[in-house]
Amino acid sequence: MRQKKRQTIILIIGFFILLTGCAQSTGQVSKEPEYVLRLGITQNANNAEYKGLLQFKEAVEERTGFNILVETYHSGQLASVPDLVEQASIGASVGTISDAAMLGDMKKEFYMLQSPYLFEGKEEIEKLIESPLFETWVEGFSEQGLRVLTFNYFLGERNLATVSPILEADDVKGNVIRTNGSQVVNLAMEAMGASPSGMAWTEAYPGLQQGVIDGVEAHSLAIYESSLYEVINHITKTNHYSLTSALIVSEKWFESLPEEYQEIVLEEAARSGEYASKLAEQTAEEYEALMEQKGVEFHVIDVEPLKEKVQNIYSRLGLEDTLEDVRKVVDE
């Protein structure tokens, strides 16, 4: 009997050792997380944004001992970006990646990051983002109930993808172009000669297919991954601005975290943006080559006339003084 009892005990101990080993190998823990964050975007699972979120999720969960659980959703599964921004602003434990133009609708200084032809390359944008001026903008955003974790998701130059060719600046005139509805983007398209049509990104494909719109202003990743090459014939390299986006969450959720966890979240958010930006740059060229193979024609035009046309948008937005402040930072 004693021998049988010893064998039973050994078997039980061995079983628990096996369970512990399995838990360690899968990175899972049995306890419930103290904090939960749900992050959603409208792009699909192959997009650089989403892969950046996955890296953020894995790093934050591991570094906090799984006391923070990060749930990720793509393709609008959780909600639209505007809805998530609104939910976060009133305290929900959610977040998203939003471009500067949409955030500018809430705090207009952010419009500067998505103003047409303002910056000469990514380096100038980074210079602004790392400046004390920009830090004051971010700090002021907490009054809206939102926390900017990082503003370094650089996802590529925006171009015009259209049904009919745009071979010179004047050809923009008369085209109905899908925008995200942000004021700065709408004004930029108007100034360039187009008729902006604000609509959800998921409506762009059927809008082109049904002739409701003539084109979109977008970067190559979004165009390819949404299969818009099936319903457009031309992409004109206007490069009117570089898409710069932020990973944002609820200020209330962020402030609920211990200081140690806040530091981890901020560090990993910045790393996720760096990763997504590099991935976006690598895949953009691949996607453009694939779209050419599918019959899409690419055009390079003289953009100087477009640069002249958009100069009045700052006065229309009441951002003349902000423009001067930004130029001082960039020129330093």
Coordinates of C-alpha atoms in Angstrom, one line a residue:
M1 CA 0.0 0.0 0.0
R2 CA 2.8 2.4 0.9
Q3 CA 4.6 1.7 -2.4
K4 CA 1.3 2.3 -4.3
K5 CA 0.8 5.5 -2.4
R6 CA 4.3 6.7 -3.2
Q7 CA 3.8 6.0 -6.9
T8 CA 0.5 7.9 -6.8
I9 CA 2.2 10.9 -5.2
I10 CA 5.1 10.8 -7.8
L11 CA 2.6 10.7 -10.6
I12 CA 0.7 13.7 -9.2
I13 CA 4.0 15.7 -8.8
G14 CA 5.0 14.7 -12.3
F15 CA 1.7 15.9 -13.7
F16 CA 2.0 19.3 -12.1
I17 CA 5.6 19.6 -13.3
L18 CA 4.4 18.8 -16.8
L19 CA 1.6 21.5 -16.6
T20 CA 4.1 24.1 -15.4
G21 CA 6.5 23.3 -18.2
C22 CA 3.7 23.6 -20.8
A23 CA 2.6 26.9 -19.3
Q24 CA 6.2 28.2 -19.5
S25 CA 6.7 27.0 -23.0
T26 CA 3.5 28.7 -24.3
G27 CA 4.1 31.9 -22.3
Q28 CA 0.7 31.5 -20.6
V29 CA 0.0 32.2 -16.9
S30 CA -3.0 31.0 -14.9
K31 CA -3.8 34.3 -13.2
E32 CA -6.2 36.9 -14.5
P33 CA -4.6 40.1 -16.0
E34 CA -5.0 43.2 -13.9
Y35 CA -5.4 45.5 -16.9
V36 CA -7.0 44.9 -20.3
L37 CA -6.6 47.0 -23.4
R38 CA -8.4 46.5 -26.7
L39 CA -6.7 47.9 -29.8
G40 CA -8.5 48.1 -33.2
I41 CA -7.7 49.3 -36.7
T42 CA -9.5 49.3 -40.0
Q43 CA -6.7 47.9 -42.1
N44 CA -6.3 44.1 -42.5
A45 CA -4.1 41.6 -40.7
N46 CA -1.3 41.9 -43.3
N47 CA -0.9 45.7 -42.8
A48 CA 2.2 47.1 -41.2
E49 CA 0.0 48.9 -38.6
Y50 CA -1.5 45.6 -37.4
K51 CA 1.9 43.9 -37.3
G52 CA 3.1 46.8 -35.2
L53 CA 0.2 46.3 -32.8
L54 CA 1.1 42.6 -32.5
Q55 CA 4.7 43.4 -31.6
F56 CA 3.3 45.9 -29.0
K57 CA 1.0 43.3 -27.5
E58 CA 3.6 40.6 -27.2
A59 CA 6.2 42.8 -25.6
V60 CA 3.9 44.5 -23.1
E61 CA 2.3 41.3 -22.0
E62 CA 5.7 39.6 -21.5
R63 CA 7.3 42.5 -19.7
T64 CA 4.4 43.0 -17.3
G65 CA 4.2 39.3 -16.5
F66 CA 0.9 39.2 -18.3
N67 CA -0.6 41.7 -15.8
I68 CA -1.6 43.7 -18.9
L69 CA -3.6 41.8 -21.6
V70 CA -3.7 43.5 -25.0
E71 CA -6.4 42.4 -27.4
T72 CA -5.9 43.3 -31.1
Y73 CA -8.5 43.6 -33.8
H74 CA -8.1 44.3 -37.5
S75 CA -10.4 45.1 -40.4
G76 CA -12.8 47.2 -38.3
Q77 CA -13.7 44.2 -36.2
L78 CA -13.8 46.3 -33.0
A79 CA -15.1 49.6 -34.3
S80 CA -14.2 52.3 -36.7
V81 CA -11.2 54.6 -35.9
P82 CA -13.4 57.6 -35.1
D83 CA -15.6 55.5 -32.8
L84 CA -12.6 54.1 -31.0
V85 CA -11.2 57.6 -30.5
E86 CA -14.5 58.7 -29.1
Q87 CA -14.8 55.7 -26.8
A88 CA -11.2 56.2 -25.5
S89 CA -11.9 59.9 -24.9
I90 CA -14.7 59.0 -22.5
G91 CA -12.6 56.5 -20.6
A92 CA -13.1 53.1 -22.3
S93 CA -10.1 50.8 -22.2
V94 CA -9.6 50.9 -25.9
G95 CA -7.2 52.4 -28.4
T96 CA -6.3 52.7 -32.1
I97 CA -3.9 54.0 -34.6
S98 CA -5.1 57.3 -36.0
D99 CA -3.5 59.6 -38.6
A100 CA -2.6 63.1 -37.6
A101 CA -5.4 64.7 -39.7
M102 CA -8.2 62.9 -37.8
L103 CA -6.6 63.9 -34.5
G104 CA -6.3 67.4 -35.8
D105 CA -10.1 67.6 -35.9
M106 CA -9.8 67.5 -32.1
K107 CA -6.7 69.5 -31.6
K108 CA -5.9 71.5 -34.7
E109 CA -2.1 71.7 -34.2
F110 CA -1.8 68.1 -35.2
Y111 CA -3.0 69.1 -38.7
M112 CA 0.6 70.3 -39.3
L113 CA 1.8 66.8 -39.5
Q114 CA -0.5 66.1 -42.4
S115 CA -0.3 69.4 -44.1
P116 CA 0.4 69.1 -47.9
Y117 CA 4.0 69.8 -49.0
L118 CA 5.1 71.3 -45.6
F119 CA 8.0 68.9 -44.9
E120 CA 11.0 67.9 -46.9
G121 CA 11.2 64.3 -45.9
K122 CA 10.6 62.2 -42.9
E123 CA 13.6 63.7 -41.0
E124 CA 11.9 67.1 -40.7
I125 CA 8.7 65.4 -39.4
E126 CA 10.8 63.5 -36.8
K127 CA 12.5 66.8 -35.8
L128 CA 9.1 68.3 -35.0
I129 CA 7.8 65.3 -33.1
E130 CA 10.9 65.3 -30.9
S131 CA 10.6 69.0 -30.2
P132 CA 9.4 70.8 -27.0
L133 CA 6.7 72.4 -29.2
F134 CA 5.2 69.1 -30.1
E135 CA 5.4 67.9 -26.5
T136 CA 3.1 70.7 -25.4
W137 CA 0.6 69.7 -28.1
V138 CA 0.7 66.1 -26.8
E139 CA 0.3 67.2 -23.1
G140 CA -2.6 69.3 -24.0
F141 CA -4.3 66.4 -25.7
S142 CA -4.9 64.7 -22.3
E143 CA -7.6 67.3 -21.7
Q144 CA -9.5 65.5 -24.5
G145 CA -9.3 62.3 -22.5
L146 CA -6.7 60.8 -24.8
R147 CA -3.1 59.7 -24.4
V148 CA -0.7 59.7 -27.3
L149 CA 1.7 56.7 -26.7
T150 CA 3.7 57.4 -29.7
F151 CA 3.5 59.4 -32.9
N152 CA 6.0 57.5 -35.0
Y153 CA 3.9 55.3 -37.3
F154 CA 5.2 56.5 -40.7
L155 CA 3.2 54.6 -43.3
G156 CA 4.2 56.1 -46.6
E157 CA 3.6 59.0 -49.0
R158 CA 0.0 59.7 -50.0
N159 CA -0.7 59.7 -53.7
L160 CA -3.8 60.0 -56.0
A161 CA -5.2 56.6 -57.2
T162 CA -7.7 57.2 -59.9
V163 CA -9.8 55.7 -62.6
S164 CA -8.6 58.3 -65.2
P165 CA -5.0 59.4 -65.6
I166 CA -3.6 62.5 -63.9
L167 CA -0.6 63.6 -66.0
E168 CA -0.3 67.2 -64.8
A169 CA -1.5 69.3 -62.0
D170 CA -4.5 70.7 -63.8
D171 CA -5.8 67.1 -64.4
V172 CA -6.7 66.9 -60.7
K173 CA -9.6 69.3 -61.3
G174 CA -13.0 67.7 -61.5
N175 CA -12.1 64.4 -59.8
V176 CA -14.2 63.3 -56.9
I177 CA -11.6 62.0 -54.4
R178 CA -12.4 59.9 -51.3
T179 CA -10.9 61.4 -48.1
N180 CA -11.2 60.4 -44.5
G181 CA -13.4 63.5 -44.0
S182 CA -10.8 65.4 -42.0
Q183 CA -10.9 69.2 -42.5
V184 CA -7.2 69.6 -43.5
V185 CA -7.4 66.8 -46.0
N186 CA -10.6 68.1 -47.5
L187 CA -9.1 71.6 -47.8
A188 CA -6.0 70.2 -49.4
M189 CA -7.9 68.3 -52.0
E190 CA -10.1 71.3 -52.8
A191 CA -7.0 73.5 -53.1
M192 CA -5.5 71.0 -55.5
G193 CA -8.6 71.1 -57.6
A194 CA -10.5 68.0 -56.6
S195 CA -13.9 67.5 -55.0
P196 CA -13.4 65.7 -51.7
S197 CA -15.8 63.1 -50.6
G198 CA -15.5 62.0 -47.0
M199 CA -16.3 58.3 -46.4
A200 CA -15.1 55.3 -44.5
W201 CA -12.2 53.5 -46.1
T202 CA -14.2 50.3 -46.3
E203 CA -16.6 52.2 -48.7
A204 CA -13.8 53.2 -51.1
Y205 CA -13.8 50.0 -53.2
P206 CA -17.6 49.9 -53.8
G207 CA -17.5 53.7 -54.3
L208 CA -15.0 53.3 -57.1
Q209 CA -16.7 50.3 -58.5
Q210 CA -20.1 52.1 -58.7
G211 CA -18.6 55.4 -60.0
V212 CA -19.6 57.3 -56.9
I213 CA -16.0 58.6 -56.6
D214 CA -13.2 58.9 -59.2
G215 CA -10.3 58.1 -56.9
V216 CA -8.8 58.1 -53.5
E217 CA -5.8 59.8 -51.9
A218 CA -3.9 57.0 -50.1
H219 CA -0.6 55.3 -49.6
S220 CA 0.5 52.2 -51.5
L221 CA -0.1 49.8 -48.6
A222 CA -3.7 50.7 -48.2
I223 CA -4.3 50.7 -51.9
Y224 CA -2.9 47.3 -52.5
E225 CA -4.1 45.6 -49.3
S226 CA -7.7 46.8 -50.0
S227 CA -7.4 45.5 -53.6
L228 CA -8.2 48.9 -55.1
Y229 CA -6.0 48.0 -58.1
E230 CA -9.0 46.1 -59.3
V231 CA -11.1 49.3 -59.6
I232 CA -8.5 52.0 -60.4
N233 CA -6.2 52.3 -63.4
H234 CA -3.7 55.0 -62.4
I235 CA -1.6 56.1 -59.5
T236 CA -0.1 59.6 -59.7
K237 CA 2.9 60.3 -57.4
T238 CA 1.7 63.6 -56.0
N239 CA 3.4 62.8 -52.6
H240 CA 1.2 65.5 -51.1
Y241 CA 2.1 64.4 -47.6
S242 CA 3.6 61.6 -45.6
L243 CA 1.0 59.6 -43.6
T244 CA 2.1 60.0 -40.0
S245 CA 0.0 58.3 -37.3
A246 CA -0.2 57.9 -33.6
L247 CA -1.0 55.0 -31.3
I248 CA -3.5 56.4 -28.8
V249 CA -5.4 55.1 -25.8
S250 CA -7.6 56.4 -23.1
E251 CA -5.9 58.8 -20.7
K252 CA -8.0 57.2 -17.9
W253 CA -6.8 53.7 -18.7
F254 CA -3.2 54.9 -19.0
E255 CA -3.3 56.8 -15.7
S256 CA -4.7 53.6 -14.0
L257 CA -1.4 51.8 -14.6
P258 CA 1.4 51.8 -12.1
E259 CA 4.3 54.0 -13.1
E260 CA 6.4 51.0 -14.0
Y261 CA 3.8 49.7 -16.4
Q262 CA 3.3 53.2 -17.9
E263 CA 7.0 53.3 -18.8
I264 CA 6.8 49.8 -20.4
V265 CA 3.8 50.8 -22.5
L266 CA 5.4 54.0 -23.7
E267 CA 8.7 52.2 -24.6
E268 CA 7.0 49.4 -26.5
A269 CA 4.7 51.8 -28.3
A270 CA 7.7 53.6 -29.7
R271 CA 9.3 50.3 -30.7
S272 CA 6.1 49.2 -32.4
G273 CA 6.0 52.4 -34.4
E274 CA 9.6 52.0 -35.5
Y275 CA 9.0 48.4 -36.6
A276 CA 5.8 49.2 -38.5
S277 CA 7.5 52.1 -40.3
K278 CA 10.4 50.0 -41.5
L279 CA 7.9 47.3 -42.6
A280 CA 5.8 49.8 -44.4
E281 CA 8.8 51.2 -46.3
Q282 CA 9.9 47.7 -47.3
T283 CA 6.5 46.5 -48.5
A284 CA 5.5 49.7 -50.4
E285 CA 7.9 49.0 -53.2
E286 CA 6.9 45.4 -53.5
Y287 CA 3.2 46.4 -53.6
E288 CA 3.8 49.0 -56.3
A289 CA 5.6 46.4 -58.4
L290 CA 2.7 44.0 -58.0
M291 CA 0.2 46.6 -58.9
E292 CA 2.1 47.4 -62.1
Q293 CA 2.0 43.7 -63.0
K294 CA -1.8 43.9 -62.6
G295 CA -2.0 46.8 -65.1
V296 CA -1.9 49.9 -62.9
E297 CA 0.0 52.7 -64.5
F298 CA 2.2 55.0 -62.3
H299 CA 2.8 58.6 -63.2
V300 CA 5.4 61.2 -61.9
I301 CA 4.3 64.8 -62.5
D302 CA 5.5 68.3 -61.7
V303 CA 4.1 69.0 -58.3
E304 CA 5.2 72.6 -58.0
P305 CA 1.8 74.0 -59.2
L306 CA 0.1 71.9 -56.5
K307 CA 2.5 73.2 -53.8
E308 CA 1.5 76.8 -54.8
K309 CA -2.2 76.0 -54.7
V310 CA -2.3 74.6 -51.2
Q311 CA -0.6 77.6 -49.5
N312 CA -3.9 79.2 -48.5
I313 CA -5.1 76.3 -46.3
Y314 CA -3.2 77.6 -43.2
S315 CA -5.1 80.9 -43.1
R316 CA -8.4 79.0 -43.6
L317 CA -7.5 76.8 -40.6
G318 CA -6.3 79.6 -38.5
L319 CA -2.9 78.1 -38.3
E320 CA -0.6 80.9 -39.6
D321 CA 1.1 81.3 -36.2
T322 CA 1.5 77.6 -35.7
L323 CA 3.0 77.3 -39.2
E324 CA 5.7 79.9 -38.2
D325 CA 6.4 77.9 -35.0
V326 CA 6.8 74.7 -37.0
R327 CA 9.1 76.3 -39.5
K328 CA 11.3 77.6 -36.7
V329 CA 11.7 74.1 -35.3
V330 CA 12.4 72.5 -38.7
D331 CA 14.9 75.2 -39.6
E332 CA 16.9 75.1 -36.4

